Coordinates of C-alpha atoms in Angstrom, one line a residue:
M1 CA 217.5 113.8 -290.2
M2 CA 220.6 112.0 -288.9
Y3 CA 222.5 113.8 -286.0
L4 CA 226.1 113.9 -285.6
K5 CA 228.8 115.2 -282.9
W6 CA 232.1 116.0 -284.1
K7 CA 235.6 117.4 -283.1
L8 CA 236.8 120.2 -284.7
S9 CA 240.3 119.5 -286.1
D10 CA 242.0 121.9 -284.3
E11 CA 242.6 122.9 -280.2
G12 CA 239.7 124.9 -278.6
T13 CA 236.3 125.8 -280.7
W14 CA 237.9 126.8 -284.3
G15 CA 239.1 124.2 -287.2
T16 CA 237.8 122.4 -289.8
G17 CA 234.8 119.7 -289.4
P18 CA 234.3 116.5 -291.6
E19 CA 231.5 118.2 -294.1
E20 CA 234.0 118.4 -297.1
T21 CA 234.8 114.8 -296.7
I22 CA 231.3 113.7 -296.2
A23 CA 230.4 115.6 -299.5
D24 CA 233.3 114.2 -301.2
R25 CA 231.7 110.7 -299.9
G26 CA 228.3 111.8 -301.3
G27 CA 226.5 112.9 -298.5
L28 CA 225.9 116.1 -297.2
A29 CA 226.8 117.5 -293.8
E30 CA 225.8 120.6 -292.2
A31 CA 227.2 122.0 -288.6
S32 CA 224.9 123.3 -286.3
W33 CA 225.8 126.5 -284.0
A34 CA 226.4 124.6 -281.2
V35 CA 230.2 124.2 -280.4
A36 CA 231.5 123.3 -276.4
G37 CA 234.4 124.6 -275.0
D38 CA 236.2 121.4 -275.9
G39 CA 235.7 121.6 -279.6
Y40 CA 233.0 119.0 -280.3
R41 CA 229.5 120.3 -282.3
I42 CA 226.5 119.0 -283.2
G43 CA 225.8 118.8 -286.7
Y44 CA 223.2 117.6 -289.4
L45 CA 223.3 115.1 -292.2
T46 CA 220.9 115.4 -294.3
Q47 CA 222.3 113.1 -297.1
T48 CA 223.6 109.7 -295.6
A49 CA 227.1 109.3 -296.8
N50 CA 230.2 106.4 -295.0
L51 CA 231.4 107.8 -291.9
D52 CA 233.8 105.5 -291.2
D53 CA 237.8 106.6 -290.5
L54 CA 236.9 110.4 -289.9
D55 CA 239.1 110.0 -287.1
T56 CA 240.2 113.4 -287.3
W57 CA 236.8 114.9 -286.1
D58 CA 235.8 112.2 -283.6
V59 CA 232.8 111.6 -285.6
S60 CA 229.9 110.0 -284.0
E61 CA 225.8 109.5 -284.4
V62 CA 223.9 110.7 -281.9
T63 CA 220.2 110.5 -280.9
E64 CA 217.6 113.5 -281.5
A65 CA 217.4 113.6 -277.2
E66 CA 221.7 113.7 -277.4
A67 CA 222.0 116.2 -279.7
L68 CA 219.3 118.7 -278.1
T69 CA 220.9 117.7 -274.7
F70 CA 224.0 119.2 -276.0
C71 CA 222.9 121.8 -277.3
Q72 CA 220.8 123.0 -274.1
A73 CA 224.0 122.8 -272.3
L74 CA 224.8 125.6 -274.1
Y75 CA 221.4 127.3 -274.5
V76 CA 219.0 126.6 -272.0
D77 CA 216.0 127.3 -274.4
A78 CA 217.2 125.4 -277.4
E79 CA 214.4 123.3 -279.1
V80 CA 213.8 121.2 -282.0
L81 CA 212.5 122.8 -285.1
P82 CA 210.2 121.5 -287.4
D83 CA 212.7 120.6 -289.8
G84 CA 214.6 118.7 -287.5
T85 CA 217.3 121.4 -286.3
I86 CA 218.0 122.7 -283.3
S87 CA 217.0 126.6 -282.6
G88 CA 219.8 128.3 -281.4
P89 CA 220.2 131.5 -279.4
P90 CA 218.9 134.6 -280.9
P91 CA 221.4 137.1 -282.6
D92 CA 223.0 139.8 -280.4
D93 CA 221.5 142.4 -282.1
D94 CA 218.2 140.9 -281.5
P95 CA 216.3 143.3 -278.8
S96 CA 214.2 140.2 -277.4

């Protein structure tokens, strides 16, 4: 698994990500739950593709440690799960 950091295409914490463009290039990228206030988010790349010229989203590859640090800034208890994804906060309706 590769970890990516990208900025959503619109201002703030919403907008499109590069998932469709990466899929068009034969890759498979999935966004995580983690979106910072500046619109950057962590995503997972499970099938590689050419990541050149994705300037709209400012895509960069990050290490697992960098991805975890990013997520822990948003949810201190975040951890890397066995499948390589990073745990997020429990749903609002979770009583724990």
